[in-house]
PDB file of C-alpha atoms in Angstrom:
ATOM      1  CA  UNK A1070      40.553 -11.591   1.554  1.00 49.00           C
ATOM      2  CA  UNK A1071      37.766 -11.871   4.385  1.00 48.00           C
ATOM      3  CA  UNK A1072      39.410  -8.176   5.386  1.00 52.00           C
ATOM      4  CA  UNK A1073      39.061  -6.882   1.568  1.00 49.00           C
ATOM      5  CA  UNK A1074      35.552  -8.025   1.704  1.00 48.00           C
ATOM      6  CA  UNK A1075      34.367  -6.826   4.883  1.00 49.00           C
ATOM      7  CA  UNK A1076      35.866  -2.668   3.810  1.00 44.00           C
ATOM      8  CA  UNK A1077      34.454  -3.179   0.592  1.00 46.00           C
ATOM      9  CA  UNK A1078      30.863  -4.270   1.964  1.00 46.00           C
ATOM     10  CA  UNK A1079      31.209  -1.196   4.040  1.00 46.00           C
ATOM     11  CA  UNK A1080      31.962   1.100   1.310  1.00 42.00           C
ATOM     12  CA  UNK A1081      28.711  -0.065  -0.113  1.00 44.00           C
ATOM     13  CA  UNK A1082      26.638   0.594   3.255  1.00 43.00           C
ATOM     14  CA  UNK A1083      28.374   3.516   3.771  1.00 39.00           C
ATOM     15  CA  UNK A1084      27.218   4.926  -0.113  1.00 42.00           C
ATOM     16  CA  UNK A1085      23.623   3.545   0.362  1.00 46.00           C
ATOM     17  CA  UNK A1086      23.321   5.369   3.495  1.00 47.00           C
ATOM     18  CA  UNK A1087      24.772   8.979   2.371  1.00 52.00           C
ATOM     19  CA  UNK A1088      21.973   8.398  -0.879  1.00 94.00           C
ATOM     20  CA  UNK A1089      19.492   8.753   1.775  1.00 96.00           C
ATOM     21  CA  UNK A1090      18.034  12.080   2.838  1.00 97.00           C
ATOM     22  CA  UNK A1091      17.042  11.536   5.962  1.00 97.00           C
ATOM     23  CA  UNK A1092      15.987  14.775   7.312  1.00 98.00           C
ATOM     24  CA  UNK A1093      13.237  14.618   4.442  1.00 98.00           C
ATOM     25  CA  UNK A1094      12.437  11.182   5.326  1.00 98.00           C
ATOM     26  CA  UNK A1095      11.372  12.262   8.895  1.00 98.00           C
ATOM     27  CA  UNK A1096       9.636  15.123   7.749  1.00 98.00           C
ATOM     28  CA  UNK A1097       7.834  12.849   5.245  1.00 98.00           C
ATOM     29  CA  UNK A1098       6.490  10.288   8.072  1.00 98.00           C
ATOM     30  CA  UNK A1099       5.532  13.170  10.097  1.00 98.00           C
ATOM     31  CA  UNK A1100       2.749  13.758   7.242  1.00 97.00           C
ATOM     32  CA  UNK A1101       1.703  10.020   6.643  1.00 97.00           C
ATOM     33  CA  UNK A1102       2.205   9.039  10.100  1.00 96.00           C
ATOM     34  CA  UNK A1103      -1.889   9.937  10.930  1.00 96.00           C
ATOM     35  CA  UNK A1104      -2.957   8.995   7.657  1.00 98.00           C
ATOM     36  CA  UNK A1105      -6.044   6.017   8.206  1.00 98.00           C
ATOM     37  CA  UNK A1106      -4.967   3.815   5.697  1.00 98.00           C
ATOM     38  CA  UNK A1107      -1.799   2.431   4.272  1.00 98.00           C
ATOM     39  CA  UNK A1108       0.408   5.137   2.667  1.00 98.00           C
ATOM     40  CA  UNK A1109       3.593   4.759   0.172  1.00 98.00           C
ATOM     41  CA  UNK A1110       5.969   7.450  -1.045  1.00 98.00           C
ATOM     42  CA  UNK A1111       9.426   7.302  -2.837  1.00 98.00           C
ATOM     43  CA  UNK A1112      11.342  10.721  -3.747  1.00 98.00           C
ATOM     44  CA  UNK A1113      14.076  10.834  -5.717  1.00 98.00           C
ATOM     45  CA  UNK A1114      15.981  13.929  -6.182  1.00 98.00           C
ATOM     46  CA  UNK A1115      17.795  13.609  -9.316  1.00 97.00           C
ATOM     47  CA  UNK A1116      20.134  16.144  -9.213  1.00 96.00           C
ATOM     48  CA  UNK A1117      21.633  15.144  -5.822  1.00 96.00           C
ATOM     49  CA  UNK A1118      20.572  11.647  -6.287  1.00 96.00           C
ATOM     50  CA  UNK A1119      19.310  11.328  -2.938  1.00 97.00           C
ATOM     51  CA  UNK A1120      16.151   9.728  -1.717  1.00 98.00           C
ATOM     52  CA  UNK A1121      13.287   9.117   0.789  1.00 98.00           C
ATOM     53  CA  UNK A1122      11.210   6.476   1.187  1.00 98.00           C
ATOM     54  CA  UNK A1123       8.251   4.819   3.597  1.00 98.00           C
ATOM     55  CA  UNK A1124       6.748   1.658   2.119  1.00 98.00           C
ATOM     56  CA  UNK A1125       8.680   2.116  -1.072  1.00 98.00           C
ATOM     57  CA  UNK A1126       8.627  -1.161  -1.890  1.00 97.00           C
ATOM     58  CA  UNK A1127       4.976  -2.509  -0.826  1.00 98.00           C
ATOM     59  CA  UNK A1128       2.613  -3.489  -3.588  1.00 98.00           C
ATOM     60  CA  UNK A1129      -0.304  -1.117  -4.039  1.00 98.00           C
ATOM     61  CA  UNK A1130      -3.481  -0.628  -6.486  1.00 98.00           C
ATOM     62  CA  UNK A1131      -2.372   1.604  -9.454  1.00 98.00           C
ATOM     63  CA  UNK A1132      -5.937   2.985 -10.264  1.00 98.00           C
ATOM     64  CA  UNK A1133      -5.057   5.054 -13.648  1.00 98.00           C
ATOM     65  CA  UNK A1134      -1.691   5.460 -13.133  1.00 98.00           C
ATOM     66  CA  UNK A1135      -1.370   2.040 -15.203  1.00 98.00           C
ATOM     67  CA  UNK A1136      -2.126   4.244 -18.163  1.00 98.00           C
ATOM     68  CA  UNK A1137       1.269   5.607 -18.289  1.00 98.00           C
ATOM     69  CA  UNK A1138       2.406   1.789 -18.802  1.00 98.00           C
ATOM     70  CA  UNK A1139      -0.166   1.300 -21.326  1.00 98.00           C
ATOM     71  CA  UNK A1140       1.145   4.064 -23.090  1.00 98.00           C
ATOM     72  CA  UNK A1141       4.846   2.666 -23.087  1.00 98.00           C
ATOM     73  CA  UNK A1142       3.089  -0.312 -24.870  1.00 98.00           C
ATOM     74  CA  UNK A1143       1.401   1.704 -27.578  1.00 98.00           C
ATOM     75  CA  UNK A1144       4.567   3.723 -28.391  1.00 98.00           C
ATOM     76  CA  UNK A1145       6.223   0.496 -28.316  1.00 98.00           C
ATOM     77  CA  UNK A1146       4.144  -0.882 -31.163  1.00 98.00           C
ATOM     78  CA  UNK A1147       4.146   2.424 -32.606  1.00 98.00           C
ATOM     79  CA  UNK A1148       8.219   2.212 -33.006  1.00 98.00           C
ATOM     80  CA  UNK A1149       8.114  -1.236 -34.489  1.00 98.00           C
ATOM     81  CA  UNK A1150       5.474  -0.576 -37.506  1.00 98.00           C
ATOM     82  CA  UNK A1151       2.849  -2.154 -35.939  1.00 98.00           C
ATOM     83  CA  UNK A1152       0.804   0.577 -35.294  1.00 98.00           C
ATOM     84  CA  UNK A1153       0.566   4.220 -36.322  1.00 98.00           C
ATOM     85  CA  UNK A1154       0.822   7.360 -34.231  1.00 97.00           C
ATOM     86  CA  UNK A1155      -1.981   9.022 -36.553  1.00 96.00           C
ATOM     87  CA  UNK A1156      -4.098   6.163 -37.642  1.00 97.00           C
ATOM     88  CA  UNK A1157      -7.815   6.315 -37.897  1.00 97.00           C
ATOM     89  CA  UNK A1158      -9.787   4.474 -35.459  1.00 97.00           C
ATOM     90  CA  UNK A1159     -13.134   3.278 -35.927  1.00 96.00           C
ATOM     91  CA  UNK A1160     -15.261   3.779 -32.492  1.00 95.00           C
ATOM     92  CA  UNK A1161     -18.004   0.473 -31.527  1.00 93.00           C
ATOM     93  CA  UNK A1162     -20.035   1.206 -28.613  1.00 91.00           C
ATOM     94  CA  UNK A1163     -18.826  -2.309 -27.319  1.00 90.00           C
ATOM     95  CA  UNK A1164     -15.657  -0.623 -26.761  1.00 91.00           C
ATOM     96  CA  UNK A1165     -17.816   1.785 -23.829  1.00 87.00           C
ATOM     97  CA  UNK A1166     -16.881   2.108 -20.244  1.00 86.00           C
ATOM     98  CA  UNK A1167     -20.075   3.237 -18.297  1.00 82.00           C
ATOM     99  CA  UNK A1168     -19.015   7.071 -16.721  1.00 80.00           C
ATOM    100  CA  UNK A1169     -18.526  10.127 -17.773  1.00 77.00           C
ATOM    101  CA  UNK A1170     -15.862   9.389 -20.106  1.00 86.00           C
ATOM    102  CA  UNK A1171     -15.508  12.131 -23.594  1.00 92.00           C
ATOM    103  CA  UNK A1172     -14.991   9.355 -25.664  1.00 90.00           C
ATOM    104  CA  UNK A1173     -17.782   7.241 -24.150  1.00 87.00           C
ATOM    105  CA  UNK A1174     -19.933  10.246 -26.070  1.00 90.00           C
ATOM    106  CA  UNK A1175     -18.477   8.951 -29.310  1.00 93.00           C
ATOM    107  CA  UNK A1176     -21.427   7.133 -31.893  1.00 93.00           C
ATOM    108  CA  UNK A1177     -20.933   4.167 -33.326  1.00 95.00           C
ATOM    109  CA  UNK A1178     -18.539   4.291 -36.086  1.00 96.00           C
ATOM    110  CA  UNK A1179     -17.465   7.182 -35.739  1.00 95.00           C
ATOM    111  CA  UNK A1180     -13.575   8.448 -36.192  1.00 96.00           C
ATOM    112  CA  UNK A1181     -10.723   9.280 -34.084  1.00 97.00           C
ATOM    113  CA  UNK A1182      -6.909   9.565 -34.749  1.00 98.00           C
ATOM    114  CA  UNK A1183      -5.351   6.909 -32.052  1.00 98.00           C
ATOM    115  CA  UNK A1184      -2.870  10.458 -30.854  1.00 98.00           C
ATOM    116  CA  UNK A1185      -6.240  11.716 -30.026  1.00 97.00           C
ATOM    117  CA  UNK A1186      -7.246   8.385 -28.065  1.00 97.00           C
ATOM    118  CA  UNK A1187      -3.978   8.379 -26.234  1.00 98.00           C
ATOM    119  CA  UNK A1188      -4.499  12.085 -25.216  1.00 97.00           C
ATOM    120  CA  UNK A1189      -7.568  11.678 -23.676  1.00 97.00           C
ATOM    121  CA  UNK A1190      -6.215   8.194 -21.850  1.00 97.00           C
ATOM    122  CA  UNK A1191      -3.556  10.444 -19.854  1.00 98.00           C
ATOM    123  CA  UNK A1192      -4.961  13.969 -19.905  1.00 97.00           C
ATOM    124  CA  UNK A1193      -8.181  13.154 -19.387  1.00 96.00           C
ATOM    125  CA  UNK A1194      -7.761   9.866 -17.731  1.00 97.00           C
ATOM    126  CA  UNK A1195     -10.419   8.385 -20.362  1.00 96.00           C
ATOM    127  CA  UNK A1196     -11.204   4.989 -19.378  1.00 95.00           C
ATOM    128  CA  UNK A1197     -13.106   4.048 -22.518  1.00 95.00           C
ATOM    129  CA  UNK A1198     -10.048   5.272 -24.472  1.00 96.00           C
ATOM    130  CA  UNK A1199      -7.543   3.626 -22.151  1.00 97.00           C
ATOM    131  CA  UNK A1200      -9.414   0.045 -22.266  1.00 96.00           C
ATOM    132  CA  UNK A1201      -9.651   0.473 -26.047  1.00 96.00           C
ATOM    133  CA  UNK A1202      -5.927   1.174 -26.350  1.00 98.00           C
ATOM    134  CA  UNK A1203      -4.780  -2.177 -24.066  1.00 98.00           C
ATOM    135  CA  UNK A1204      -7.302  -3.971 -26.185  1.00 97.00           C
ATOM    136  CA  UNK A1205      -5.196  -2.729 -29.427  1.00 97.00           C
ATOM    137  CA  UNK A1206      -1.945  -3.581 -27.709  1.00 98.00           C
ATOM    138  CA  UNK A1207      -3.030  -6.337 -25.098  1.00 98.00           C
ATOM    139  CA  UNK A1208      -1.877  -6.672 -21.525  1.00 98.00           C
ATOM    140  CA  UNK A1209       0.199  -9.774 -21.797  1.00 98.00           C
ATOM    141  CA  UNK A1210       2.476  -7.283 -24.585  1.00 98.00           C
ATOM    142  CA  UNK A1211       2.671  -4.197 -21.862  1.00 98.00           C
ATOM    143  CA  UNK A1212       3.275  -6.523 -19.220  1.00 98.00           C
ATOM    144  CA  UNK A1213       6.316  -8.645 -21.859  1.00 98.00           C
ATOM    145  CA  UNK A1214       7.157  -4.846 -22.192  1.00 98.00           C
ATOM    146  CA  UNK A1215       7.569  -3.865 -18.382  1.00 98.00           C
ATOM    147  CA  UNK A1216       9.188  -7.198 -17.154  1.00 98.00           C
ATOM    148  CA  UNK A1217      11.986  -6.453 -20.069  1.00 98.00           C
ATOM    149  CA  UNK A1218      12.456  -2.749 -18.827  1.00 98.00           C
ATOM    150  CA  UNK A1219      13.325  -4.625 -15.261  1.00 98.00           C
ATOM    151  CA  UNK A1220      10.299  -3.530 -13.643  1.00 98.00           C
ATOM    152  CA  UNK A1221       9.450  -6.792 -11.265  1.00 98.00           C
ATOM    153  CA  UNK A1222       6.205  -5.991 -10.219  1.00 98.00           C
ATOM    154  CA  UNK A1223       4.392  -3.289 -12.071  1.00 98.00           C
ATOM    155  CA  UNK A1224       1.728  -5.291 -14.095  1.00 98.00           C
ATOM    156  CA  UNK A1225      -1.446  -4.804 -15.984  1.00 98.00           C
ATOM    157  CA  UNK A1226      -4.126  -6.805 -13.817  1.00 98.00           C
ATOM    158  CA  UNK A1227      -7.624  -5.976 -16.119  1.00 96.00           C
ATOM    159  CA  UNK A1228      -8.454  -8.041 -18.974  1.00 96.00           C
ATOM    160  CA  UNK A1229      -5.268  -9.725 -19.124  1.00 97.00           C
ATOM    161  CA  UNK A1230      -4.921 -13.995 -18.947  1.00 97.00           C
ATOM    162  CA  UNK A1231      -3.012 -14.902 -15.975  1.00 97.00           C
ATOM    163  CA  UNK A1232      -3.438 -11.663 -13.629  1.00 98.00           C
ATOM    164  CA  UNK A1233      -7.192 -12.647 -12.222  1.00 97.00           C
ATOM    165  CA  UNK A1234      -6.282 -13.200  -8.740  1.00 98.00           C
ATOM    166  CA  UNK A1235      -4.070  -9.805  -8.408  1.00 98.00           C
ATOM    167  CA  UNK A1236      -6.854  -8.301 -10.265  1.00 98.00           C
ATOM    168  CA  UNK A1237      -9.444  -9.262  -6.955  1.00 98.00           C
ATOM    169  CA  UNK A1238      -6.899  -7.799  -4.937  1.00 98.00           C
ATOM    170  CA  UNK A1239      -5.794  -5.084  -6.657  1.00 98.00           C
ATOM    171  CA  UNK A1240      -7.415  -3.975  -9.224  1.00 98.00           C
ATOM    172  CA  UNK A1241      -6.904  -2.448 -13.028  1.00 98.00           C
ATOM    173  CA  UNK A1242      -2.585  -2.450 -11.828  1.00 98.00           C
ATOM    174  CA  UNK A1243      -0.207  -2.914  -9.253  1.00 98.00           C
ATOM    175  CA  UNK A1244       2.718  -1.485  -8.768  1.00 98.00           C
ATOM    176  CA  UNK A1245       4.862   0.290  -5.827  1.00 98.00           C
ATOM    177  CA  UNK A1246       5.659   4.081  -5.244  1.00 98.00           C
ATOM    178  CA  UNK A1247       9.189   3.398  -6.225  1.00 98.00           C
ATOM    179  CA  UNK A1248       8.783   1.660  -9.693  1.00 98.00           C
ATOM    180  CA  UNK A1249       5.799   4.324 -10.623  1.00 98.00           C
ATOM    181  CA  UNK A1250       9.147   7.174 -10.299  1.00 98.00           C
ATOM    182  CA  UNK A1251      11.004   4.402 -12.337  1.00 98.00           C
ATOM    183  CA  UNK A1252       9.301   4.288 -15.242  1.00 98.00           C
ATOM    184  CA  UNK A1253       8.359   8.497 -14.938  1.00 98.00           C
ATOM    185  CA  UNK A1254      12.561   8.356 -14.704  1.00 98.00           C
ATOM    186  CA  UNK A1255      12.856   6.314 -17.824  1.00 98.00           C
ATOM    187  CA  UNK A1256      10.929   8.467 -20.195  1.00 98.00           C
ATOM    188  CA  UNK A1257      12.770  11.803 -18.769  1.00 98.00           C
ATOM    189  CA  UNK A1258      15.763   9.877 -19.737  1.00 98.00           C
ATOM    190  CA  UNK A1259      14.777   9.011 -23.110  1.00 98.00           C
ATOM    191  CA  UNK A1260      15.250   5.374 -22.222  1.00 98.00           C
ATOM    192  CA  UNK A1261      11.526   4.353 -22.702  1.00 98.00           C
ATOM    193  CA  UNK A1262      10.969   2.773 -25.989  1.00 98.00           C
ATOM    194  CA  UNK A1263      13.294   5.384 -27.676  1.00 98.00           C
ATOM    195  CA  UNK A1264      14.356   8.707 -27.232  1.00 98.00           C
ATOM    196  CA  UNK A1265      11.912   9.750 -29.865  1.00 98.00           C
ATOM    197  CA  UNK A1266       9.101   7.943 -27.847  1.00 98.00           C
ATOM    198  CA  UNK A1267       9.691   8.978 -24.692  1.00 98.00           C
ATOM    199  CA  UNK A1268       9.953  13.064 -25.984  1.00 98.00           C
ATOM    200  CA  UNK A1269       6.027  12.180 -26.772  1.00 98.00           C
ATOM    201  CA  UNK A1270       5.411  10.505 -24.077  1.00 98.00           C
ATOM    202  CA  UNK A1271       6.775  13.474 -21.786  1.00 98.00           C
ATOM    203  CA  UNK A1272       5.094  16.060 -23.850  1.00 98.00           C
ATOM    204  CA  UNK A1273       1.539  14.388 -23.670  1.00 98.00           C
ATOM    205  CA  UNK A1274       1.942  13.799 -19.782  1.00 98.00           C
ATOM    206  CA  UNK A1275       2.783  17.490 -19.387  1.00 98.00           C
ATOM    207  CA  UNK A1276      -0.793  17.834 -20.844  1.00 97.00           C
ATOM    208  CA  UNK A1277      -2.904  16.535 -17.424  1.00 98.00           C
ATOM    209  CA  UNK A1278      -6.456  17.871 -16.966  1.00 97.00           C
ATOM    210  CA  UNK A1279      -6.440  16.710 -13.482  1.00 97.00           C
ATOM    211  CA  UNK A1280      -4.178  19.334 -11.355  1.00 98.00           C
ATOM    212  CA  UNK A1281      -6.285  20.067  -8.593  1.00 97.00           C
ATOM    213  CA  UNK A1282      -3.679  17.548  -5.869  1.00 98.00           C
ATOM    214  CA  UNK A1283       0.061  18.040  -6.161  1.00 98.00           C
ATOM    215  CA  UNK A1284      -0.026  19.947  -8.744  1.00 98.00           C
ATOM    216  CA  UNK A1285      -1.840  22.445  -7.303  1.00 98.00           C
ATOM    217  CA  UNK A1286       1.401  23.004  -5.267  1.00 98.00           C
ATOM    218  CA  UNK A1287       3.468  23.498  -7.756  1.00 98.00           C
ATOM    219  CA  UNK A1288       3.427  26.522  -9.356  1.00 98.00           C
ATOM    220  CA  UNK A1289       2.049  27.036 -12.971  1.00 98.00           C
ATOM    221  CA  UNK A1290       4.959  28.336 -14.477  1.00 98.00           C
ATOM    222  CA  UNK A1291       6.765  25.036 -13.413  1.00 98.00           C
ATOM    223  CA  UNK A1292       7.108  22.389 -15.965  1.00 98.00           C
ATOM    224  CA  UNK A1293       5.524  18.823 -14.301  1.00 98.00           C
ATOM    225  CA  UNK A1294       4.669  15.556 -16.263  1.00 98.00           C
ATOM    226  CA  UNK A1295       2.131  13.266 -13.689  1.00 98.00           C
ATOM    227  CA  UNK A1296      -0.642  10.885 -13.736  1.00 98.00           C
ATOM    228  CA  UNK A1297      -3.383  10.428 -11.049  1.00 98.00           C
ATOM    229  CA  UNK A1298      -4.874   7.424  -9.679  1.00 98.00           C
ATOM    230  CA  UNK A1299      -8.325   7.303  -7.804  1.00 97.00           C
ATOM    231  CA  UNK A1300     -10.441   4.434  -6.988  1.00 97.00           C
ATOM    232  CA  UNK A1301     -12.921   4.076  -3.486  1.00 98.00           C
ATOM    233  CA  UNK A1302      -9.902   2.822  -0.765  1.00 98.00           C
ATOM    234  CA  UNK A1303      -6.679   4.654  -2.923  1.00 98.00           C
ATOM    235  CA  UNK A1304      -5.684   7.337  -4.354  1.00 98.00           C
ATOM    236  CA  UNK A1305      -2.089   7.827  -5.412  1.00 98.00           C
ATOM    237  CA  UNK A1306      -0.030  10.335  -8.149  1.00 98.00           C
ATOM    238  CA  UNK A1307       3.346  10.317  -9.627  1.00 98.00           C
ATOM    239  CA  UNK A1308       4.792  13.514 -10.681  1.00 99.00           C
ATOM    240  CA  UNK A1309       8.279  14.541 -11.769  1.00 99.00           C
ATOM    241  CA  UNK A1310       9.051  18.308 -11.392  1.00 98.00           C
ATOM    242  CA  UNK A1311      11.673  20.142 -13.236  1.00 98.00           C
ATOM    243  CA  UNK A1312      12.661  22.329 -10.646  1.00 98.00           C
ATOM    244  CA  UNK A1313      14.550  25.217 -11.078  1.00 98.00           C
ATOM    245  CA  UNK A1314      17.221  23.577  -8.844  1.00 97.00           C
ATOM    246  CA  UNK A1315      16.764  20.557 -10.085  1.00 98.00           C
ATOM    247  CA  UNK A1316      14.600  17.788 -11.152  1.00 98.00           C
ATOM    248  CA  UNK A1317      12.796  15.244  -8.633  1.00 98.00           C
ATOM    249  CA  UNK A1318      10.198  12.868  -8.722  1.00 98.00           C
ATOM    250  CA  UNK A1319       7.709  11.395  -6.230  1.00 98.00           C
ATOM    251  CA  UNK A1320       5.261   9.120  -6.103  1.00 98.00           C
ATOM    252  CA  UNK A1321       2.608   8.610  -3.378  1.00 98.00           C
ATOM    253  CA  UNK A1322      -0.093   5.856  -3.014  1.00 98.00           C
ATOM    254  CA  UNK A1323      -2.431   5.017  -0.783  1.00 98.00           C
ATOM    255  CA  UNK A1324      -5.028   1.960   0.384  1.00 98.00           C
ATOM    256  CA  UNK A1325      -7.059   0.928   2.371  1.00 98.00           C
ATOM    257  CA  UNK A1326      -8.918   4.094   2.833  1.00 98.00           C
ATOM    258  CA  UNK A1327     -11.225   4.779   5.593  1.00 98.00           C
ATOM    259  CA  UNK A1328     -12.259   8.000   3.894  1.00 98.00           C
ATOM    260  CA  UNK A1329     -13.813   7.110   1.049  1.00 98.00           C
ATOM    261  CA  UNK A1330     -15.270  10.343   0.072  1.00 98.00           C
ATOM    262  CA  UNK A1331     -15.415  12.161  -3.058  1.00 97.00           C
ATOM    263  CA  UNK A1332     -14.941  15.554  -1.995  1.00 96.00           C
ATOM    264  CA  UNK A1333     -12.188  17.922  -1.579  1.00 95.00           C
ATOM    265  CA  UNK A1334     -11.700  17.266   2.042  1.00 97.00           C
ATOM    266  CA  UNK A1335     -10.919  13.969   1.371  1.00 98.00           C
ATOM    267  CA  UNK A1336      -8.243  13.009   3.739  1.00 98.00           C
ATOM    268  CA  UNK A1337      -5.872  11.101   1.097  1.00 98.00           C
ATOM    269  CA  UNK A1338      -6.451  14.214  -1.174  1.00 98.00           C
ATOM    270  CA  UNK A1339      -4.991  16.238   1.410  1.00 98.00           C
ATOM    271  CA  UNK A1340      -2.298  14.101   1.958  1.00 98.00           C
ATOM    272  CA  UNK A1341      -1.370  14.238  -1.431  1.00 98.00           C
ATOM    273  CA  UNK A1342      -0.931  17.903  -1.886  1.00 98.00           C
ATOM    274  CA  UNK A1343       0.876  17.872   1.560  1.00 98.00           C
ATOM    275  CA  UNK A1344       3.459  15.489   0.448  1.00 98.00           C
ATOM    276  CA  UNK A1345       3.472  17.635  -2.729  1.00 98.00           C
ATOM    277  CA  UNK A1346       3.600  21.249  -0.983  1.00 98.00           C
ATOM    278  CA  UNK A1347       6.531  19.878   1.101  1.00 98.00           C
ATOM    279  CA  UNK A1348       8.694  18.915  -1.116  1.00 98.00           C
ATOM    280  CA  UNK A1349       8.520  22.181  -3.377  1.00 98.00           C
ATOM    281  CA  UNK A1350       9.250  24.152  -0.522  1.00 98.00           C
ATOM    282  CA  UNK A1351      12.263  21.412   0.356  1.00 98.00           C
ATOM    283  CA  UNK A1352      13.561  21.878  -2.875  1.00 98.00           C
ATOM    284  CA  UNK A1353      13.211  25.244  -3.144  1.00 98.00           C
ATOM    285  CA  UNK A1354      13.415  26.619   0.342  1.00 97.00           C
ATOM    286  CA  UNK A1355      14.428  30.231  -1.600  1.00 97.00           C
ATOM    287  CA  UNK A1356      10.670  29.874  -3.503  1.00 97.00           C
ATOM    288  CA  UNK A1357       8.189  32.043  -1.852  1.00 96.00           C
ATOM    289  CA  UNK A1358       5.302  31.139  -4.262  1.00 97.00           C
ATOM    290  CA  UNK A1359       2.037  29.814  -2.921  1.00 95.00           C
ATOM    291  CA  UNK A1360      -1.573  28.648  -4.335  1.00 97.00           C
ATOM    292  CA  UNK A1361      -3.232  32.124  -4.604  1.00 97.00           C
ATOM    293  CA  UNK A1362      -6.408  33.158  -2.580  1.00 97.00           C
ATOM    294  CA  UNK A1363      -9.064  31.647  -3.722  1.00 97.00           C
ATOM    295  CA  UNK A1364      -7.681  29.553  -6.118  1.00 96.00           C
ATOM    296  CA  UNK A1365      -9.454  26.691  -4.634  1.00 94.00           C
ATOM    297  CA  UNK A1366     -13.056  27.340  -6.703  1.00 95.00           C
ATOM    298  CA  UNK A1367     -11.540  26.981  -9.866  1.00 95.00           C
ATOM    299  CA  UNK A1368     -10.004  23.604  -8.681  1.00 93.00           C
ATOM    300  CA  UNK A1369     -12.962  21.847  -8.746  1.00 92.00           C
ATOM    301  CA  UNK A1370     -12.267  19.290 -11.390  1.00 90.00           C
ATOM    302  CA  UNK A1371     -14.993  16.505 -12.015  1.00 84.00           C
TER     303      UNK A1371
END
């Protein structure tokens, strides 16, 4: 029996191991290694199922990536009756979030379809529209909503009763780099909410204003849901690539930040598209596509 045990525990090792790619791995921490701050990516290739991963697992600030999980919760409600995909919503100004937000320049009272509210949340990254959203669906509900999809620590921090102390530390969400490719999994799968759901889900985060990072690396005519966080001390994106030779998704996060700029030099903006531009290339080592010159003056998104 003790024999029987000890193959089949090595049969296990043995199939965790082979999952991992670790010639990407290396290549991976040979980009974050420098970085000055605390860095996180998970890849997962899903056609070959393999993976690589540096601080997978450690807990870092979402920023707006927590949208996408707000979103789950609105389609949620949305599949159960208790909301509608095309419902009127009335605007308050109580419902503003000081910026530069599109629907911030909404009057009082007027109009908006709640599809148009949850566009602007994940193309635009609207805050105003994301806060008034989490308000209609509450962030004990997303939360209820993520702990029954097994996600263990991916959690709405903002506004919600019971999350005040990981709000100090972390901010609007926390989550890690390998949940964040979870949940992007889930709704390529059709397994968030509903099939139905997720198709609207994947077609609205296909829609994302904000490409000038990894997606930048990717070329245009590639198909690419992904959602962007940025905050002072992190900046992090998820993105899952339909490849031509497969699909994979990767998410990378960063905090602690000593550069703390807003520019395009910013160091964990370079690291981003990095990460990003190497794994095309990994994946598609036949691909001889790069960003065209010039292409950078026309990426200046604000």
């Amino acid at each position: 029996m003790k024999r029987t045990l000890t193959f089949f525990l090595s049969i296990i090792s043995l199939s965790t191991f082979a999952q991992t790619d670790a010639k990407l791995t290396s290549q991976l921490q040979g980009l974050l290694k420098n970085f000055n701050g605390t860095a996180g990516v998970y890849v997962h290739n899903l056609k070959t199922g393999k993976t690589a991963a540096i601080n997978a697992d450690t807990l870092f600030p979402t920023a707006s990536m927590i949208k996408v999980s707000i979103l789950n919760g609105v389609m949620d409600k949305i599949e159960k009756g208790e909301l509608k995909y095309n419902q009127k919503l009335v605007y308050r100004d109580s419902l503003l979030y000081a910026g530069e937000d599109i629907l911030g320049s909404f009057k009082n009272g007027d109009t908006i379809q709640l599809s148009k509210v949850t566009m602007l949340m994940i193309t635009m990254s609207d805050n105003t529209a994301s806060l008034w959203l989490q308000k209609l669906v509450g962030g004990e509900y997303i939360n209820n909503w993520l702990a029954a999809n097994g996600f263990k620590v991916m959690r709405v921090n903002s506004r919600t009763p019971g999350r005040e102390a990981m709000r100090n530390i972390y901010g609007w969400g926390v989550t890690t780099p390998y949940e964040m490719c979870k949940l992007f999994k889930l709704i390529r799968d059709g397994k968030a909410v509903s099939p139905a759901a997720s198709e609207r889900m994947y077609r609205t985060l296909n829609r994302i204003y904000w490409d000038e990072h990894a997606l930048s690396q990717i070329p245009p005519y590639v198909q690419a849901i992904s959602k962007q966080g940025a905050v002072d001390a992190s900046r992090s994106e998820t993105v899952l690539v339909n490849a031509p030779h497969g699909d994979y998704v990767f998410s990378i996060i960063t905090k602690n930040n000593k550069d703390q700029s807003w520019t395009p030099e910013n160091e964990a903006g370079i690291l981003i598209k990095n990460v990003s531009a190497l794994l095309w290339h990994y994946f598609e080592p036949q691909s001889n596509w790069k960003p065209a010159a010039g292409v950078d003056k026309f990426m200046l998104n604000e």
